[in-house]
Coordinates of C-alpha atoms in Angstrom, one line a residue:
Q15 CA 28.2 -7.2 32.6
R16 CA 31.6 -8.1 31.0
A17 CA 33.5 -6.7 28.0
W18 CA 34.6 -9.2 25.3
G19 CA 35.2 -8.8 21.6
R20 CA 34.8 -5.0 21.8
R21 CA 31.2 -5.5 23.0
D22 CA 29.5 -5.3 26.4
W23 CA 27.9 -8.7 27.3
V24 CA 25.0 -8.6 29.7
I25 CA 23.2 -11.4 31.4
A26 CA 19.9 -11.7 33.3
H27 CA 19.4 -15.0 35.2
S28 CA 16.3 -16.3 36.9
G29 CA 16.8 -19.3 39.2
S30 CA 19.6 -20.8 41.3
L31 CA 22.3 -23.3 40.6
E32 CA 22.6 -26.2 43.0
H33 CA 26.4 -25.9 43.2
K34 CA 29.2 -23.6 42.1
L35 CA 30.6 -23.8 38.6
D36 CA 34.3 -24.4 38.2
V37 CA 35.1 -21.7 35.7
Q38 CA 38.8 -21.6 34.6
G39 CA 40.5 -19.5 32.0
R40 CA 40.6 -15.8 31.0
F41 CA 37.3 -15.0 32.7
E42 CA 37.2 -15.2 36.4
P43 CA 34.0 -14.6 38.3
V44 CA 33.8 -11.6 40.5
G45 CA 31.9 -12.5 43.7
S46 CA 30.0 -15.7 44.2
T47 CA 26.7 -15.2 42.4
D48 CA 25.7 -18.0 40.1
S49 CA 24.7 -15.4 37.4
E50 CA 28.3 -14.2 37.3
Q51 CA 29.5 -17.7 37.0
I52 CA 27.2 -18.5 34.1
L53 CA 28.3 -15.4 32.2
C54 CA 32.0 -16.2 32.7
E55 CA 31.4 -19.8 31.6
I56 CA 29.6 -18.7 28.4
L57 CA 32.3 -16.2 27.6
E58 CA 35.0 -18.8 28.3
R59 CA 33.4 -21.2 25.9
A60 CA 32.9 -18.5 23.2
G61 CA 36.5 -17.3 23.6
S62 CA 37.9 -20.8 23.2
R63 CA 36.1 -21.0 19.9
G64 CA 37.3 -17.6 18.7
A65 CA 33.8 -16.3 18.8
K66 CA 33.5 -12.6 19.7
S67 CA 29.7 -12.2 19.4
I68 CA 26.6 -14.3 19.8
G69 CA 26.2 -14.2 16.0
E70 CA 29.4 -16.1 15.6
I71 CA 28.2 -19.0 17.7
A72 CA 26.0 -21.5 16.0
P73 CA 22.5 -21.5 17.6
E74 CA 22.7 -25.3 18.1
V75 CA 26.0 -24.9 20.0
L76 CA 24.6 -22.1 22.2
L77 CA 21.6 -24.3 23.0
S78 CA 23.8 -27.2 24.0
W79 CA 25.7 -24.9 26.4
F80 CA 22.5 -23.7 28.1
T81 CA 21.3 -27.3 28.2
E82 CA 24.5 -28.4 30.0
L83 CA 24.3 -25.5 32.4
N84 CA 20.6 -26.2 33.0
A85 CA 21.6 -29.6 34.5
H86 CA 23.2 -27.7 37.4
G87 CA 19.9 -26.1 38.5
A88 CA 17.2 -23.7 37.5
L89 CA 18.2 -21.7 34.5
T90 CA 16.2 -19.1 32.7
V91 CA 18.6 -16.7 31.0
A92 CA 18.6 -13.6 28.8
L93 CA 22.1 -13.0 27.3
S94 CA 23.0 -10.1 25.0
D95 CA 26.1 -8.8 23.4
G96 CA 24.5 -5.5 22.4
I97 CA 23.5 -6.8 19.0
D98 CA 21.8 -10.1 19.5
L99 CA 19.6 -11.2 22.4
A100 CA 19.4 -14.9 23.4
I101 CA 16.6 -16.1 25.6
Y102 CA 16.6 -19.6 27.1
A103 CA 13.7 -21.1 29.1
D104 CA 14.4 -23.5 31.9
A105 CA 13.7 -27.1 30.8
A106 CA 11.8 -28.0 34.0
S107 CA 9.5 -24.9 33.9
R108 CA 11.1 -23.4 37.0
G109 CA 10.4 -19.8 35.9
G110 CA 8.6 -18.8 32.7
V111 CA 9.5 -16.6 29.8
Y112 CA 6.8 -14.7 27.9
V113 CA 7.3 -12.9 24.6
R114 CA 5.3 -10.1 23.1
E115 CA 5.9 -9.0 19.4
I116 CA 5.5 -5.3 18.5
Y117 CA 5.1 -4.2 14.9
A118 CA 6.3 -0.9 13.4
P119 CA 4.9 1.7 13.4
H120 CA 3.0 1.7 16.7
G121 CA 1.3 4.4 18.7
A122 CA 1.6 5.2 22.4
L123 CA 2.7 2.0 24.0
A124 CA 3.3 1.3 27.7
F125 CA 2.8 -1.8 29.9
G126 CA 3.7 -3.1 33.3
D127 CA 2.4 -4.2 36.7
R128 CA 2.1 -2.6 40.2
D129 CA 5.9 -2.3 40.5
L130 CA 7.1 -1.5 37.0
T131 CA 5.9 0.4 33.9
V132 CA 7.8 0.3 30.6
D133 CA 6.9 3.1 28.3
L134 CA 8.3 2.4 24.8
T135 CA 7.1 5.7 23.2
R136 CA 8.0 8.3 25.8
R137 CA 10.9 9.3 23.6
G138 CA 8.8 9.1 20.4
I139 CA 10.2 5.9 18.9
R140 CA 7.5 4.5 16.6
G141 CA 9.4 3.1 13.7
R142 CA 10.9 0.2 15.5
K143 CA 9.7 -3.4 15.4
G144 CA 10.5 -5.2 18.6
L145 CA 10.2 -8.2 21.0
V146 CA 9.6 -7.8 24.7
F147 CA 10.5 -10.6 27.1
S148 CA 9.2 -10.9 30.6
S149 CA 9.0 -13.5 33.3
M150 CA 5.3 -12.8 33.4
P151 CA 2.7 -11.3 31.1
L152 CA 2.4 -7.5 31.7
E153 CA -0.9 -5.6 31.3
A154 CA -1.1 -2.7 28.8
T155 CA -1.3 0.6 30.6
Q156 CA -1.4 2.7 27.4
G157 CA -2.0 1.8 23.8
E158 CA -3.3 -1.4 22.3
R159 CA -3.5 -4.6 24.3
G160 CA -0.9 -7.1 23.2
E161 CA -0.9 -10.8 23.4
W162 CA 1.9 -12.7 25.2
R163 CA 3.4 -16.0 24.0
Q164 CA 5.1 -18.4 26.4
L165 CA 8.5 -19.8 25.3
Q166 CA 8.4 -23.5 25.7
P167 CA 10.7 -25.2 28.3
G168 CA 14.2 -25.9 27.0
H169 CA 13.8 -23.7 24.0
L170 CA 16.3 -21.1 22.8
L171 CA 15.2 -17.9 21.0
I172 CA 17.7 -15.5 19.4
A173 CA 16.5 -12.1 18.3
R174 CA 18.2 -9.1 16.5
Q175 CA 16.7 -5.7 15.8
G176 CA 13.3 -6.8 16.9
A177 CA 13.1 -10.0 14.7
V178 CA 13.6 -13.6 15.5
R179 CA 16.8 -15.0 13.9
A180 CA 16.4 -18.6 15.3
E181 CA 14.2 -20.6 17.6
L182 CA 15.5 -24.1 18.6
A183 CA 13.8 -26.8 20.6
P184 CA 15.8 -29.2 22.9
T185 CA 16.9 -32.4 21.4
S186 CA 15.1 -34.4 24.0
A187 CA 11.4 -33.9 24.8
P188 CA 10.9 -31.3 27.6
P189 CA 8.7 -32.1 30.6
M190 CA 5.0 -31.3 30.4
L191 CA 4.1 -27.7 31.3
P192 CA 1.7 -27.2 34.2
P193 CA -1.5 -25.5 33.2
L194 CA -1.5 -21.7 33.3
A195 CA -3.8 -20.1 35.9
Q196 CA -5.0 -17.6 33.3
P197 CA -3.7 -18.5 29.9
P198 CA -3.4 -15.6 27.4
A199 CA -6.2 -15.3 25.0
P200 CA -5.7 -16.8 21.5
L201 CA -4.3 -14.5 18.9
P202 CA -6.3 -13.7 15.7
M203 CA -5.2 -15.6 12.6
P204 CA -3.0 -13.3 10.6
A205 CA -4.1 -12.6 7.1
S206 CA -2.1 -14.6 4.5
R207 CA -1.7 -13.8 0.9
V208 CA -0.5 -17.4 0.1
G209 CA -2.9 -20.2 0.9
S210 CA -6.3 -21.4 0.1
A211 CA -9.1 -19.2 1.1
S212 CA -10.6 -19.9 4.6
S213 CA -12.7 -18.2 7.2
P214 CA -10.9 -16.3 9.9
G215 CA -10.0 -18.4 12.9
T216 CA -7.6 -18.6 15.8
I217 CA -4.2 -20.0 16.3
P218 CA -3.1 -22.3 19.1
P219 CA -2.4 -21.0 22.6
P220 CA 0.7 -18.7 22.8
S221 CA 2.9 -21.4 24.3
L222 CA 2.6 -23.5 21.1
V223 CA 3.1 -20.8 18.5
P224 CA 6.6 -20.7 16.9
F225 CA 8.0 -17.5 15.7
R226 CA 9.0 -17.5 12.0
P227 CA 12.6 -16.3 11.4
R228 CA 12.3 -13.2 9.2
A229 CA 15.7 -13.3 7.5
R230 CA 14.7 -16.1 5.1
P231 CA 11.9 -16.4 2.5
V232 CA 8.6 -17.5 4.0
V233 CA 7.9 -19.6 1.0
S234 CA 10.3 -22.2 -0.4
T235 CA 12.7 -21.0 -3.1
E236 CA 13.7 -24.3 -4.6
R237 CA 14.5 -24.7 -8.2
A238 CA 11.4 -24.4 -10.4
E239 CA 10.6 -26.1 -13.6
L240 CA 10.5 -24.4 -17.0
R241 CA 6.9 -23.4 -17.9
R242 CA 5.0 -22.1 -20.9
Y243 CA 1.8 -20.1 -20.6
A244 CA -1.0 -18.7 -22.8
V245 CA -2.0 -15.3 -21.5
Q246 CA -5.2 -13.3 -22.3
H247 CA -5.7 -9.8 -21.0
R248 CA -9.1 -8.3 -22.0
T249 CA -9.9 -4.7 -21.2
T250 CA -13.3 -3.2 -21.9
Y251 CA -14.2 0.5 -21.7
R252 CA -17.8 1.6 -21.8
Y253 CA -19.2 5.2 -21.9
E254 CA -22.7 6.7 -21.5
H255 CA -21.9 9.1 -24.4
P256 CA -19.8 8.5 -27.5
V257 CA -16.1 9.3 -27.3
E258 CA -15.3 11.3 -30.4
R259 CA -11.6 11.7 -30.1
S260 CA -9.1 10.0 -27.7
M261 CA -5.6 8.8 -27.3
H262 CA -4.6 5.5 -25.6
L263 CA -1.3 3.9 -24.5
F264 CA -1.0 0.2 -23.9
R265 CA 1.8 -1.9 -22.4
L266 CA 0.4 -5.3 -22.9
F267 CA 3.3 -7.1 -24.6
P268 CA 5.3 -9.5 -22.4
M269 CA 9.1 -8.8 -22.1
H270 CA 11.5 -10.9 -24.1
D271 CA 14.9 -11.5 -22.6
R272 CA 17.2 -14.3 -21.2
L273 CA 14.7 -15.3 -18.5
Q274 CA 11.5 -15.0 -20.5
R275 CA 10.9 -15.9 -24.1
V276 CA 7.9 -14.6 -26.0
I277 CA 6.8 -17.1 -28.6
R278 CA 3.9 -15.0 -30.0
T279 CA 1.9 -12.0 -29.0
D280 CA -0.9 -10.0 -30.5
V281 CA -3.0 -7.0 -29.3
T282 CA -6.3 -6.2 -31.1
S283 CA -8.8 -3.4 -30.8
S284 CA -12.6 -3.5 -31.4
V285 CA -12.3 0.0 -32.9
I286 CA -10.4 0.0 -36.1
T287 CA -7.7 2.7 -36.0
E288 CA -4.1 3.3 -36.8
H289 CA -1.5 2.6 -34.1
R290 CA 2.2 2.8 -33.6
D291 CA 4.4 0.3 -31.7
F292 CA 7.6 1.5 -30.0
E293 CA 9.9 0.8 -27.1
D294 CA 9.8 3.2 -24.3
V295 CA 12.7 4.5 -22.3
F296 CA 12.4 1.6 -19.8
G297 CA 12.6 -1.0 -22.5
N298 CA 8.9 -1.8 -22.5
R299 CA 7.2 -2.5 -25.8
A300 CA 4.2 -0.1 -26.0
R301 CA 1.4 0.7 -28.4
R302 CA 0.0 4.2 -28.9
M303 CA -3.5 4.6 -30.5
L304 CA -5.1 7.9 -31.6
I305 CA -8.8 7.2 -32.2
G306 CA -10.8 9.8 -34.3
V307 CA -14.0 7.9 -34.8
P308 CA -16.9 7.9 -32.3
F309 CA -17.3 4.8 -30.1
E310 CA -19.2 3.9 -26.9
E311 CA -17.3 0.7 -26.2
L312 CA -13.7 -0.1 -26.7
V313 CA -12.3 -3.6 -26.2
I314 CA -8.6 -4.3 -26.1
D315 CA -7.7 -8.0 -26.3
A316 CA -4.1 -9.0 -25.7
R317 CA -3.1 -12.6 -26.3
S318 CA 0.4 -14.0 -25.8
E319 CA 2.3 -17.2 -25.5
V320 CA 5.4 -17.1 -23.3
E321 CA 8.0 -19.4 -21.9
L322 CA 9.4 -18.8 -18.4
L323 CA 13.1 -19.6 -17.9
D324 CA 13.9 -18.1 -14.5
V325 CA 14.2 -21.5 -12.7
E326 CA 17.0 -20.7 -10.1
P327 CA 15.8 -18.3 -7.4
L328 CA 19.1 -17.9 -5.6
D329 CA 21.6 -18.0 -8.4
M330 CA 22.4 -14.4 -7.8
R331 CA 24.5 -15.3 -4.7
P332 CA 28.0 -15.9 -6.1
A333 CA 30.1 -18.5 -4.4
R334 CA 32.5 -17.1 -1.8
V335 CA 31.3 -13.5 -2.5
R336 CA 29.5 -11.4 0.1
S337 CA 27.8 -8.2 -1.2
T338 CA 27.3 -5.8 1.6
I339 CA 25.5 -2.5 2.1
P340 CA 26.3 0.2 1.1
L341 CA 26.8 -0.8 -2.5
A342 CA 29.6 0.9 -4.6
W343 CA 28.7 2.0 -8.1
M344 CA 30.9 3.4 -10.8
P345 CA 29.9 7.0 -11.7
W346 CA 28.4 6.0 -15.0
Q347 CA 26.5 3.2 -13.3
R348 CA 25.1 5.5 -10.8
Q349 CA 24.0 8.0 -13.5
I350 CA 22.1 5.2 -15.3
L351 CA 20.6 3.8 -12.1
Q352 CA 19.8 7.2 -10.6
P353 CA 16.0 7.0 -11.4
F354 CA 15.8 3.8 -9.5
L355 CA 17.8 5.1 -6.5
L356 CA 15.8 8.2 -5.7
P357 CA 13.1 7.6 -3.1
P358 CA 9.6 8.8 -3.8
E359 CA 8.8 12.4 -3.0
L360 CA 7.4 12.3 0.5
P361 CA 7.6 14.7 3.4
E362 CA 11.1 14.6 5.0
S363 CA 9.6 13.5 8.3
E364 CA 8.0 10.5 6.6
L365 CA 11.2 9.6 4.8
E366 CA 13.2 9.8 8.0
E367 CA 11.0 7.3 9.7
L368 CA 11.0 5.0 6.7
N369 CA 14.8 5.3 6.6
D370 CA 15.0 4.3 10.2
Y371 CA 12.7 1.4 9.5
A372 CA 14.8 0.3 6.4
M373 CA 18.1 0.4 8.4
T374 CA 16.7 -2.1 10.9
F375 CA 16.7 -4.7 8.2
A376 CA 20.3 -4.0 7.3
L377 CA 21.5 -3.9 10.9
R378 CA 20.0 -7.2 11.9
N379 CA 21.4 -8.9 8.8
D380 CA 25.0 -7.6 9.3
Y381 CA 24.5 -5.4 6.2
E382 CA 24.5 -8.5 3.9
L383 CA 22.7 -7.4 0.8
L384 CA 20.7 -10.6 -0.1
D385 CA 19.7 -11.4 3.4
T386 CA 18.5 -7.8 4.0
L387 CA 16.3 -8.0 0.8
L388 CA 15.0 -11.4 1.7
D389 CA 14.1 -10.1 5.2
M390 CA 12.2 -7.1 3.7
N391 CA 10.4 -9.4 1.4
A392 CA 9.4 -11.9 4.1
T393 CA 8.5 -9.2 6.7
I394 CA 6.1 -7.3 4.4
F395 CA 4.4 -10.6 3.5
S396 CA 4.2 -11.8 7.1
E397 CA 3.3 -8.5 8.9
Y398 CA 1.2 -6.6 6.4
E399 CA -2.4 -7.5 5.7
Y400 CA -3.6 -7.9 2.1
K401 CA -6.9 -6.1 2.0
Q402 CA -8.5 -4.9 -1.2
G403 CA -10.1 -1.5 -1.2
S404 CA -8.1 -0.3 1.8
T405 CA -5.9 2.0 -0.4
T406 CA -6.1 3.9 -3.7
N407 CA -3.7 4.7 -6.5
A408 CA -2.7 7.8 -4.6
S409 CA -1.7 5.9 -1.5
S410 CA 2.0 6.3 -0.7
A411 CA 4.6 3.9 0.7
F412 CA 4.2 5.6 4.1
D413 CA 0.5 5.1 4.1
A414 CA 1.0 1.3 3.6
Y415 CA 3.7 1.4 6.4
V416 CA 1.5 3.1 8.9
S417 CA -1.7 1.1 8.2
R418 CA 0.2 -2.2 7.6
R419 CA -2.3 -3.2 4.9
G420 CA -2.8 -2.8 1.2
V421 CA -2.6 -4.6 -2.1
C422 CA 0.2 -5.7 -4.3
Q423 CA 0.9 -2.2 -5.6
D424 CA 1.2 -0.8 -2.1
F425 CA 3.6 -3.6 -0.9
A426 CA 5.7 -3.1 -4.1
N427 CA 5.8 0.7 -3.4
L428 CA 6.9 0.1 0.2
F429 CA 9.6 -2.4 -0.8
I430 CA 10.9 0.0 -3.5
C431 CA 11.1 2.9 -1.0
L432 CA 12.9 0.9 1.6
A433 CA 15.4 -0.6 -0.9
R434 CA 16.2 2.8 -2.3
L435 CA 16.7 4.4 1.1
I436 CA 19.5 1.9 1.8
G437 CA 21.1 2.5 -1.6
V438 CA 19.8 -0.5 -3.6
P439 CA 18.3 0.3 -7.0
A440 CA 14.7 -0.9 -7.3
R441 CA 12.0 -0.6 -9.9
Y442 CA 8.3 -1.4 -10.2
A443 CA 7.3 -4.5 -12.2
C444 CA 3.9 -5.2 -13.6
G445 CA 2.6 -8.4 -15.2
Y446 CA 0.7 -11.6 -14.4
L447 CA 0.9 -14.3 -11.7
Y448 CA 0.0 -17.8 -12.6
T449 CA -2.5 -19.3 -10.1
G450 CA -4.1 -22.2 -11.9
P451 CA -6.3 -24.8 -10.2
K452 CA -5.7 -25.2 -6.5
H453 CA -2.7 -22.9 -6.6
P454 CA -1.9 -21.1 -3.3
N455 CA -1.8 -17.7 -5.0
A456 CA -5.4 -17.9 -6.2
R457 CA -6.2 -14.3 -4.9
M458 CA -4.3 -12.9 -7.9
A459 CA -6.0 -14.8 -10.6
D460 CA -8.3 -12.1 -12.0
A461 CA -6.1 -9.1 -12.5
S462 CA -2.6 -8.0 -13.3
H463 CA 0.0 -8.3 -10.5
A464 CA 2.8 -6.0 -9.2
W465 CA 6.1 -6.8 -7.7
V466 CA 9.6 -5.4 -7.4
Q467 CA 12.9 -5.9 -9.2
V468 CA 16.2 -4.8 -7.6
Y469 CA 19.5 -4.4 -9.4
L470 CA 22.3 -6.5 -7.9
P471 CA 26.0 -6.1 -8.7
E472 CA 27.1 -8.6 -11.4
V473 CA 23.7 -10.2 -11.4
G474 CA 21.3 -7.7 -12.9
W475 CA 17.6 -7.2 -12.2
K476 CA 16.1 -9.8 -9.8
G477 CA 12.5 -10.1 -8.9
F478 CA 11.0 -10.0 -5.3
D479 CA 7.3 -10.4 -4.7
P480 CA 6.5 -9.0 -1.2
T481 CA 2.8 -9.7 -1.6
N482 CA 3.5 -13.4 -1.5
G483 CA 6.9 -13.5 0.2
V484 CA 8.7 -15.2 -2.7
L485 CA 11.4 -14.5 -5.3
T486 CA 9.9 -14.4 -8.8
Q487 CA 10.5 -17.6 -10.8
T488 CA 8.3 -19.3 -13.4
D489 CA 4.9 -18.2 -12.0
H490 CA 5.5 -14.5 -12.8
V491 CA 5.0 -13.2 -16.4
R492 CA 6.8 -9.8 -16.8
V493 CA 5.1 -7.2 -19.0
A494 CA 6.4 -3.8 -18.0
V495 CA 8.8 -2.0 -15.6
G496 CA 9.4 1.5 -14.5
R497 CA 10.2 3.9 -11.6
N498 CA 6.7 3.4 -10.3
Y499 CA 3.3 2.1 -11.4
K500 CA 2.7 5.1 -13.7
D501 CA 5.6 4.1 -15.9
A502 CA 4.4 0.5 -16.1
T503 CA 0.6 0.7 -16.0
P504 CA -0.9 -1.7 -18.6
T505 CA -3.5 0.7 -20.0
S506 CA -3.8 4.5 -19.9
G507 CA -5.2 7.3 -22.1
V508 CA -7.0 10.6 -22.4
I509 CA -10.3 11.6 -23.8
Y510 CA -10.3 14.9 -25.8
V511 CA -13.9 15.1 -26.9
G512 CA -17.1 13.3 -25.7
G513 CA -17.3 10.4 -23.3
G514 CA -18.6 10.5 -19.7
G515 CA -19.9 7.8 -17.3
E516 CA -16.9 5.5 -17.9
T517 CA -16.9 1.9 -16.7
L518 CA -13.9 -0.3 -16.9
S519 CA -13.7 -4.1 -16.7
V520 CA -10.6 -6.2 -16.8
E521 CA -10.3 -10.0 -17.3
V522 CA -7.1 -11.9 -17.1
A523 CA -6.7 -15.6 -17.8
I524 CA -3.4 -17.6 -17.7
T525 CA -3.4 -21.2 -19.0
R526 CA -0.4 -23.4 -18.5
L527 CA 0.6 -25.2 -21.7
E528 CA 2.2 -28.7 -21.5

């Protein structure tokens, strides 16, 4: 252990160097162990570059240092400055490195061997995502059995707050690995919400599976092309007994602003009645209908033609400007944004755990606003299973967090809760997602879709879709926004007299216009 840059640096080294390193400069080895020499050499190189943390050293540079030192003998290293953890596997397979990924929240969890037991939940920590590194796979002694992945020879992996920041391969091909005596079992294929439908399968052996850095979008965010769509949203209500008097509220008109232009829109009803169009407090165009004639079937048909202009996904990052958490708002801004800063009403114990979970995203991204939000977006997409029927409209953000499954509404609610807990205004957005023929998002083709908009300083509202791990561009047609899904639901109403045995069917079709 050595102190440098107001941080305590710690190294763990497996292997032996063939000869002593000639370390000269401000760091002088204490004793003659090669582990001490390696640490001093790394610190000397970092200090000569003015780097006071692992995060200030380019991963490619750090890999080159380990590669050079590896030429002196066996070198499997774990290096930490208290914030980042760098793991390097010996290029000649002289000592292995195994990695296990742990997702938050987790129940009782302990693992080990005959000599050592590691209990991660003895102190009650459940809301932390993590990575465990070991020179050999450890058996689970309590909790769910985990799978271990072997880091390939010559590879460098850098982790922070339980997430992989970078994984680099050596520039030259590493030697072939000897076969494992008992290779870990294949992992189940994680559910994906972007990709063509396929039957469940397995992924390659652990030693071949790369970790995906979580601080960047999973799906490409390149510039999109301007698009125009024809949208039809048909809602049909049927009742066993006639409805004699009812009131209905519809938010089926796409929004018109600088990023989305409505060319034409029309909403018709199979029951002839008077209606009133108005703009609600969230800026949504709405229609209220009071029906006083009996009906057993009500069909609401909304047809629109819209042009999507949101082609630049990352234009919100101003040049040479770094927005950091916490954000500072003027008093009048905070007053207007207050409805989108207040977390949902949940038990305090649940909010405390969600707050701890939200802060891990900010910590591992140096409190940088955009990287934190991108990390949240990508993590929910990668680590939460899309499963219809697993939740209801009453399910909370904490329910989705605990079960790590849900649908677009649940993922939007979780993202909103996490963003608000770290002081970022967030609101619920409802609309449509273009899927089209052979589009990767085909799962969303037959219903409305939900995502999140966050308010960024000097940018405005920007869309994040955690269900698909992307920023919204010209595939997302915005219809309504609000504090939660109740403020933006497409159709709602109340029956005063009659009805019973209601059935509801919704059909959504989006056609791209050339």
